[in-house]
Short mmCIF file of C-alpha atoms and ligand atoms in Angstrom, two decimals:
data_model
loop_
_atom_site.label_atom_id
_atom_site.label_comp_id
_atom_site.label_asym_id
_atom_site.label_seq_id
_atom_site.Cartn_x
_atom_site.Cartn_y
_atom_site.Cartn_z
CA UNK Q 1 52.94 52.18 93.86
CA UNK Q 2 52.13 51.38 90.40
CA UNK Q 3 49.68 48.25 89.97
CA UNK Q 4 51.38 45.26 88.92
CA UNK Q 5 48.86 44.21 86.64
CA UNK Q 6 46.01 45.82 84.26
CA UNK Q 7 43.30 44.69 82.09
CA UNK Q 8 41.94 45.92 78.79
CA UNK Q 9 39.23 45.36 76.60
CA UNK Q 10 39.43 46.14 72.59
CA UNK Q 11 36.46 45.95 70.51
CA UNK Q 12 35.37 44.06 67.68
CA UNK Q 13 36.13 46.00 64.33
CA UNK Q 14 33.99 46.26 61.08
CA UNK Q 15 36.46 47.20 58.12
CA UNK Q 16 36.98 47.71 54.49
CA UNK Q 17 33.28 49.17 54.50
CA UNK Q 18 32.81 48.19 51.71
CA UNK Q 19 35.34 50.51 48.68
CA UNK Q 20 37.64 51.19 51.28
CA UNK Q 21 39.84 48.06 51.76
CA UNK Q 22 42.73 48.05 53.99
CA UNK Q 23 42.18 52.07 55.22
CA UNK Q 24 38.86 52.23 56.37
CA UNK Q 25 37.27 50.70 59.74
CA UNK Q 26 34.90 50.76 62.66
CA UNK Q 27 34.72 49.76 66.30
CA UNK Q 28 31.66 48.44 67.27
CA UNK Q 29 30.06 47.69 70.95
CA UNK Q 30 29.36 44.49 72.48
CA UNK Q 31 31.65 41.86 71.71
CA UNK Q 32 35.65 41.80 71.82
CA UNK Q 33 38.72 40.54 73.70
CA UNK Q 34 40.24 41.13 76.84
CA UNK Q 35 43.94 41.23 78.11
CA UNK Q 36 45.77 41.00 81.50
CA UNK Q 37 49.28 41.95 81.36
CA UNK Q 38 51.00 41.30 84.67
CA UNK Q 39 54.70 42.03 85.35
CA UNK Q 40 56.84 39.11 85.82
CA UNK Q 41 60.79 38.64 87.56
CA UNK Q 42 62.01 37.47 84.06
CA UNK Q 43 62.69 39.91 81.09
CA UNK Q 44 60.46 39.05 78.13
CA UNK Q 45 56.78 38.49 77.05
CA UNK Q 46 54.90 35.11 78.17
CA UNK Q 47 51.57 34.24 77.57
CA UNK Q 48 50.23 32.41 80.54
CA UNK Q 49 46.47 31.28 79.23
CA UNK Q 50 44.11 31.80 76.99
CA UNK Q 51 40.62 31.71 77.26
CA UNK Q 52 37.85 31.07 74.59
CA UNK Q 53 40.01 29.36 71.68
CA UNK Q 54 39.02 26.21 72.20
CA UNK Q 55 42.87 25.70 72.63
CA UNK Q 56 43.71 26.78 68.80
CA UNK Q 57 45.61 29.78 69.77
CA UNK Q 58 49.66 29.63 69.84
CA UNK Q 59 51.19 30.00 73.59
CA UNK Q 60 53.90 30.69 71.58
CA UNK Q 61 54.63 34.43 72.35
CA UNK Q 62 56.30 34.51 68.05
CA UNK Q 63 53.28 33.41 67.13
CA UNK Q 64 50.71 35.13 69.38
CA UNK Q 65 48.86 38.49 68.48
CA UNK Q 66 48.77 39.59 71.71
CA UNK Q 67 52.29 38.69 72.30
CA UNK Q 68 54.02 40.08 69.57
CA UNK Q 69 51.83 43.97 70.33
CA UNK Q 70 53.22 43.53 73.66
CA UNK Q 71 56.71 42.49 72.48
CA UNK Q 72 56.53 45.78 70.49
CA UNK Q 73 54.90 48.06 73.09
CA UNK Q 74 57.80 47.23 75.41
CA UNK Q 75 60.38 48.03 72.06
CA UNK Q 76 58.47 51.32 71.14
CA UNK Q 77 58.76 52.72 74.78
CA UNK Q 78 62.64 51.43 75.15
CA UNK Q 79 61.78 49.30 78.19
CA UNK Q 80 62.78 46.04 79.03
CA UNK Q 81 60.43 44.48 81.74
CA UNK Q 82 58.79 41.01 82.11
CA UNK Q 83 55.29 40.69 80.94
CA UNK Q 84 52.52 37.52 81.50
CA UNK Q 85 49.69 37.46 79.18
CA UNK Q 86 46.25 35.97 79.69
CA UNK Q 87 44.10 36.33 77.03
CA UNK Q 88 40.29 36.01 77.15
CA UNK Q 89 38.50 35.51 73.40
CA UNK Q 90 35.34 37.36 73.22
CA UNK Q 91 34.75 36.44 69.37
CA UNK Q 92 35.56 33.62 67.07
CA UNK Q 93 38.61 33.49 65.17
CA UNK Q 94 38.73 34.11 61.33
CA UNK Q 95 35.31 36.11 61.70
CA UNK Q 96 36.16 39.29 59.49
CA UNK Q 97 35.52 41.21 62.77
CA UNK Q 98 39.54 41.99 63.73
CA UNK Q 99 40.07 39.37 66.59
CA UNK Q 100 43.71 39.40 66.33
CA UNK Q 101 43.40 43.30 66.46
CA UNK Q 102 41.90 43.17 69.30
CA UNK Q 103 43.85 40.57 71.32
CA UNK Q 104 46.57 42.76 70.12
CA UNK Q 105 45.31 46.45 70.60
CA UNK Q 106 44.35 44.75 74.33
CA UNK Q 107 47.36 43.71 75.12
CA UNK Q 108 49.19 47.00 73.51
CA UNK Q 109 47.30 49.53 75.83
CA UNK Q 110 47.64 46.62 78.95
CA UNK Q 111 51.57 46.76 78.84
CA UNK Q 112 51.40 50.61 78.19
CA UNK Q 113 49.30 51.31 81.33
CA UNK Q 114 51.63 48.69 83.45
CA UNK Q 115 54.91 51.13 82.24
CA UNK Q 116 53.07 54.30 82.95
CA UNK Q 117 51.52 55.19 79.74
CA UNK Q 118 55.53 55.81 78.13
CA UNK Q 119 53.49 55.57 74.51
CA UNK Q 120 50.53 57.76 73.89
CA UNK Q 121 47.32 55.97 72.48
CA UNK Q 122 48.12 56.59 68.60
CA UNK Q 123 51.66 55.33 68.89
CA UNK Q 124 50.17 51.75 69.93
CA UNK Q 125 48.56 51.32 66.51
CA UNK Q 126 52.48 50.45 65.37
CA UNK Q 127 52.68 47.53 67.49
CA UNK Q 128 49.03 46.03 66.60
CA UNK Q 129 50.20 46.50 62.99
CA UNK Q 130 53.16 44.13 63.95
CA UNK Q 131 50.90 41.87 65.16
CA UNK Q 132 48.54 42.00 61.78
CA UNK Q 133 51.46 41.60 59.63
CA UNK Q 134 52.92 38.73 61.40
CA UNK Q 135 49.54 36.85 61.27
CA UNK Q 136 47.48 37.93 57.86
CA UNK Q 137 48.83 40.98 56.47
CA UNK Q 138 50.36 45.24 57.21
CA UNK Q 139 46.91 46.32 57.57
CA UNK Q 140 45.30 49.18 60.10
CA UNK Q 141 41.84 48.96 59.02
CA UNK Q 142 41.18 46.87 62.19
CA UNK Q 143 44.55 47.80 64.81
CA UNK Q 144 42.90 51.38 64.13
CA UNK Q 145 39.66 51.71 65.13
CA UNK Q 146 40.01 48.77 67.37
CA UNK Q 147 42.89 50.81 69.34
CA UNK Q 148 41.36 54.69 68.99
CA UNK Q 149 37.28 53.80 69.04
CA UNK Q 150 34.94 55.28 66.26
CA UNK Q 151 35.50 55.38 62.42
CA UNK Q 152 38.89 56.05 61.16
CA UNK Q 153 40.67 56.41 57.68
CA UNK Q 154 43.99 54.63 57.59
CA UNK Q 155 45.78 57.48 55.40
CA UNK Q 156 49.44 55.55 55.48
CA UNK Q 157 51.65 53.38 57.03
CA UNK Q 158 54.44 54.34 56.15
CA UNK Q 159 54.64 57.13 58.53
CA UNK Q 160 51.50 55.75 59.81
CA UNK Q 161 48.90 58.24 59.98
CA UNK Q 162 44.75 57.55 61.11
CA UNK Q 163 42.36 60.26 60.28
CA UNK Q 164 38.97 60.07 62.20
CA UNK Q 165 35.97 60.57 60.22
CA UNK Q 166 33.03 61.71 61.44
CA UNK Q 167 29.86 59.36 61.81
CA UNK Q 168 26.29 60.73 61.40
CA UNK Q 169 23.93 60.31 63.74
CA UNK Q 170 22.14 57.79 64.15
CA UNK Q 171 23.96 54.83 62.29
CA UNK Q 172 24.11 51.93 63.53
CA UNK Q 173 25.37 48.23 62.31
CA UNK Q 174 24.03 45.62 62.16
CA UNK Q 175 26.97 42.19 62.00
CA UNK Q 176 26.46 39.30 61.81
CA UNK Q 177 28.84 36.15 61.62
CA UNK Q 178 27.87 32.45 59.81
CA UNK Q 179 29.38 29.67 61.38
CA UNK Q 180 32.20 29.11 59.12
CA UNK Q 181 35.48 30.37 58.76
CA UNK Q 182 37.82 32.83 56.61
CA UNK Q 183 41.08 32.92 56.78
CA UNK Q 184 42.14 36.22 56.52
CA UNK Q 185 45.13 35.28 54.83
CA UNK Q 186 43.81 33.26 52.12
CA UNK Q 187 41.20 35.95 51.49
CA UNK Q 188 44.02 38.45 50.91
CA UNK Q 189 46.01 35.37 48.73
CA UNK Q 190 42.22 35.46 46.31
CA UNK Q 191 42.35 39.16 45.65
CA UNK Q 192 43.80 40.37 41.83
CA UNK Q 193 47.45 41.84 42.37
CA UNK Q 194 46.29 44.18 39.65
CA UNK Q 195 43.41 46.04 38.53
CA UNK Q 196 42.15 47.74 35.57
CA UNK Q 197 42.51 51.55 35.71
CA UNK Q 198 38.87 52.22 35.47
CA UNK Q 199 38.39 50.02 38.38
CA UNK Q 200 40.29 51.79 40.42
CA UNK Q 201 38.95 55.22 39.26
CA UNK Q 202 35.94 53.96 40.60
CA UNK Q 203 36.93 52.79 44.02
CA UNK Q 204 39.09 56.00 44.27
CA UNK Q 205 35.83 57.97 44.01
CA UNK Q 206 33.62 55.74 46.31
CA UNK Q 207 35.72 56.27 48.97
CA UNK Q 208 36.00 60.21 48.10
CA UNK Q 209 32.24 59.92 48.46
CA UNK Q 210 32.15 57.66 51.75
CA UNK Q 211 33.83 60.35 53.21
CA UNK Q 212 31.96 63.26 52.08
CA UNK Q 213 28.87 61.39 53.22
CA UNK Q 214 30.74 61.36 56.60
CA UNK Q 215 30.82 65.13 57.05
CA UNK Q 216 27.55 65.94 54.99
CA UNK Q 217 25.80 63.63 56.84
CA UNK Q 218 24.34 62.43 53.67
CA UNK Q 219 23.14 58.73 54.30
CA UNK Q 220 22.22 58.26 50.68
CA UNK Q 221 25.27 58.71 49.20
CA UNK Q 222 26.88 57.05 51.87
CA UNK Q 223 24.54 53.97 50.82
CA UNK Q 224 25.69 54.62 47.30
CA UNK Q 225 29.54 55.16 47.90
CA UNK Q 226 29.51 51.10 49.55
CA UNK Q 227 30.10 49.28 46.23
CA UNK Q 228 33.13 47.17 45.53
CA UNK Q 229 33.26 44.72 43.15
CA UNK Q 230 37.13 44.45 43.37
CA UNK Q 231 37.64 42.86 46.43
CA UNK Q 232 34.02 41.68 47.96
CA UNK Q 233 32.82 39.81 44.26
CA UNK Q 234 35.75 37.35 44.90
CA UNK Q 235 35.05 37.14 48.36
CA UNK Q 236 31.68 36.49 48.36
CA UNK Q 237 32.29 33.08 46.87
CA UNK Q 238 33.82 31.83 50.07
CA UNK Q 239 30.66 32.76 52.30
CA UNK Q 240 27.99 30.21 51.63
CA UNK Q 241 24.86 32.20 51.14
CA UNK Q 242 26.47 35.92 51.46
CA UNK Q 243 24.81 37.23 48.69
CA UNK Q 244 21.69 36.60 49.58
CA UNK Q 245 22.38 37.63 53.28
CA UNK Q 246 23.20 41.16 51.80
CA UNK Q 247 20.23 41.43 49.57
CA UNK Q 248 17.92 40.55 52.65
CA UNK Q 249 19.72 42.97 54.54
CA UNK Q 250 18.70 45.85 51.78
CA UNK Q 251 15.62 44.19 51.10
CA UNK Q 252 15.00 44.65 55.36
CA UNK Q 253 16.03 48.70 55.02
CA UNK Q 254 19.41 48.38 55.46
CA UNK Q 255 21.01 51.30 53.59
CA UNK Q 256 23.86 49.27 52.72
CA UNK Q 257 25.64 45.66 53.31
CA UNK Q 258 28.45 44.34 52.77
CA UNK Q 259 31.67 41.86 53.89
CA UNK Q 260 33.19 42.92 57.04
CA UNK Q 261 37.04 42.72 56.70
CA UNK Q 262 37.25 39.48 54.97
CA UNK Q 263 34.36 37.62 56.18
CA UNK Q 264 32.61 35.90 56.41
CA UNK Q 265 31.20 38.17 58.91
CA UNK Q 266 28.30 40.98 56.72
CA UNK Q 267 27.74 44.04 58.08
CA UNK Q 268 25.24 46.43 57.17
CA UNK Q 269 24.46 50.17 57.87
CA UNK Q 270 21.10 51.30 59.06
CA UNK Q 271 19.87 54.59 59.89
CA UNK Q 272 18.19 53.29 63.49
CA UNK Q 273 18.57 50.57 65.78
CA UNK Q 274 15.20 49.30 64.84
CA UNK Q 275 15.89 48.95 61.16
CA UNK Q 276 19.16 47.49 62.04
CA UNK Q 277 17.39 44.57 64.23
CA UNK Q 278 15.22 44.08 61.38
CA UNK Q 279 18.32 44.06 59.13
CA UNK Q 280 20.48 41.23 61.19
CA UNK Q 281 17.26 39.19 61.16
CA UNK Q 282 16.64 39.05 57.94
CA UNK Q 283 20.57 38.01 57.82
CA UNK Q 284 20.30 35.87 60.11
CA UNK Q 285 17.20 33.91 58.31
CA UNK Q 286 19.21 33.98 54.61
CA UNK Q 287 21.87 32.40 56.01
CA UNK Q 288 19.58 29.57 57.63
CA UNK Q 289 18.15 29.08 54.13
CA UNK Q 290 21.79 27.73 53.09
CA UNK Q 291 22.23 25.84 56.63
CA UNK Q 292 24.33 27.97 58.43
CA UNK Q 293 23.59 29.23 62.04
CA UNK Q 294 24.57 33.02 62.55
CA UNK Q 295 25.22 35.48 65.30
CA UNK Q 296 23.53 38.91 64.98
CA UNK Q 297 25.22 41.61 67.00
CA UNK Q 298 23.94 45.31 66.80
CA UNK Q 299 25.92 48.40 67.15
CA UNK Q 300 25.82 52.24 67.10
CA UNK Q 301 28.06 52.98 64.49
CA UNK Q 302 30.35 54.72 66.39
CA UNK Q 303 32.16 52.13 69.05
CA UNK Q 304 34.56 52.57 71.69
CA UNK Q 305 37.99 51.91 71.60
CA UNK Q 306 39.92 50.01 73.92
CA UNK Q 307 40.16 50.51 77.58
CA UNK Q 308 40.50 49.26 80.37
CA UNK Q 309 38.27 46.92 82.66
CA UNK Q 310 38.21 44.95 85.83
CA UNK Q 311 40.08 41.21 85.43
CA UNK Q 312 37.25 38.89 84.46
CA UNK Q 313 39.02 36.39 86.96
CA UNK Q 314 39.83 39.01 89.95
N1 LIG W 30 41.40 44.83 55.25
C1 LIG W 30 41.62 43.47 55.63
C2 LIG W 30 41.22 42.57 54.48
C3 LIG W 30 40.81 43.16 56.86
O1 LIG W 30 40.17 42.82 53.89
O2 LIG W 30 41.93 41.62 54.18
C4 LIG W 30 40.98 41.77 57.38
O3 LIG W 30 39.89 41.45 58.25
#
């Protein structure tokens, strides 16, 4: 007999990465959220709890992340069944790290296991895009990566269609997150609805060149391909002391830095876990110079995805 319940874990994603907004993103190890989705008598999609919101989360399945990838999973595989949610935040909201991807991707590959896998892994990233668009924006840069692991290139969505890149060895991230908060949906509200065509000539070859550094393996032109003056100049005015956190993070070897999603969580790439350390530290201190505590979190650059774990309350 099938279990009646099942528990996943989805990672915390890094995306944008720097030129490459909305269609380029990576899962990173250590922090996310987890999902139980139990089957219930009643038809439809409940959530039952949520833990680590400090109660700001809706219970209101329309209005839930996790809820509405569920509500979709069960619509993608033509099924019908009752499903109870309880949600367990690993990461603050409105971090730039993809916490309503994850809740979402969770829950997604939950209610697909409790069916019997009707949906194969790629075909969830359709219902955590319902759950970005109903919250911030149609965006895969996070439901991606967060959903298939590693570092992926969000082609279209319309079919959708992921590429995975590869990552050389050795990166790792460094992220860290200021105690403050972005919405992502007034980040995306700041951004210019047009921009000049040199501009975009620009970003169209820094993100030809991110991914040529991917299969080259060429960490200095990787370093070189992060610029992005588009999106991340405009951005960086609602992170008190971002700049400087990204200069100390080159200044500490970084090879790059940069917003994650739409912050006000920086990332920055480092060629070991040692420089990377150094990197989030030095982070960590700029951001103390303008008052604001930080969380450092260190990654190989090439996460998991989501899977699925024992029930933190079983
Ligand atoms: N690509 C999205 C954005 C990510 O930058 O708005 C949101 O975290």
């Amino acid at each position: 007999m099938r279990a009646a319940a099942r528990t996943c874990f989805a990672p915390a994603t890094v995306s944008n990465l720097g030129p490459g907004f909305d269609l380029l993103g990576l899962a990173i190890e250590g922090i996310g959220d987890t999902v139980t989705a139990r089957l219930t008598a009643d038809p439809g999609v409940t959530v039952e709890r949520i833990f680590g919101d400090n109660g700001r989360l809706s219970l209101l399945p329309a209005e839930n992340t996790a809820a509405i990838a569920a509500t979709s999973t069960l619509r993608l595989a033509h099924r019908t069944e009752g499903i109870a949610l309880t949600i367990h935040k690993g990461m603050p909201l409105g971090s730039g790290l993809g916490s309503s991807a994850a809740s979402a991707a969770a829950a997604a590959l939950a209610v697909n296991l409790l069916l019997g896998s009707p949906l194969k892994r790629s075909e969830l990233v359709a219902a955590v895009l319902d759950a970005e668009e109903a919250v911030s924006g149609r965006h895969a840069d996070n439901a991606a990566p967060a959903l298939l692991g590693g570092l992926v290139l969000v082609r279209s969505l319309d079919p959708i269609d992921i590429l995975r890149l590869p990552i050389p060895p050795d990166l790792f991230v460094a992220v860290v997150t200021p105690d403050c908060e972005v919405s992502t949906r007034a980040a995306r509200e700041l951004l210019p609805k047009q921009i000049p065509l040199r501009a975009r000539t620009e970003n169209a070859a820094n993100i030809a060149s991110f991914v040529a550094a991917c299969y080259t393996r060429d960490l200095g032109l990787l370093a070189a391909s992060i610029v992005d003056p588009v999106v991340t100049t405009p951005r960086l005015g609602l992170i008190p002391g971002g700049a400087a956190a990204l200069d100390a993070a080159q200044a500490a070897g970084a090879l790059a830095s940069s917003i994650s999603g739409s912050g006000p969580s920086l990332f920055a790439l480092c060629h070991t876990r040692a420089t990377a350390q150094r990197a989030a530290a030095a982070m960590v201190a700029a951001f103390a110079a303008h008052n604001l505590a930080a969380k450092p979190v260190i990654s190989p650059a090439d996460g998991r995805g989501a899977r699925e774990v024992q029930d933190p309350l079983a």
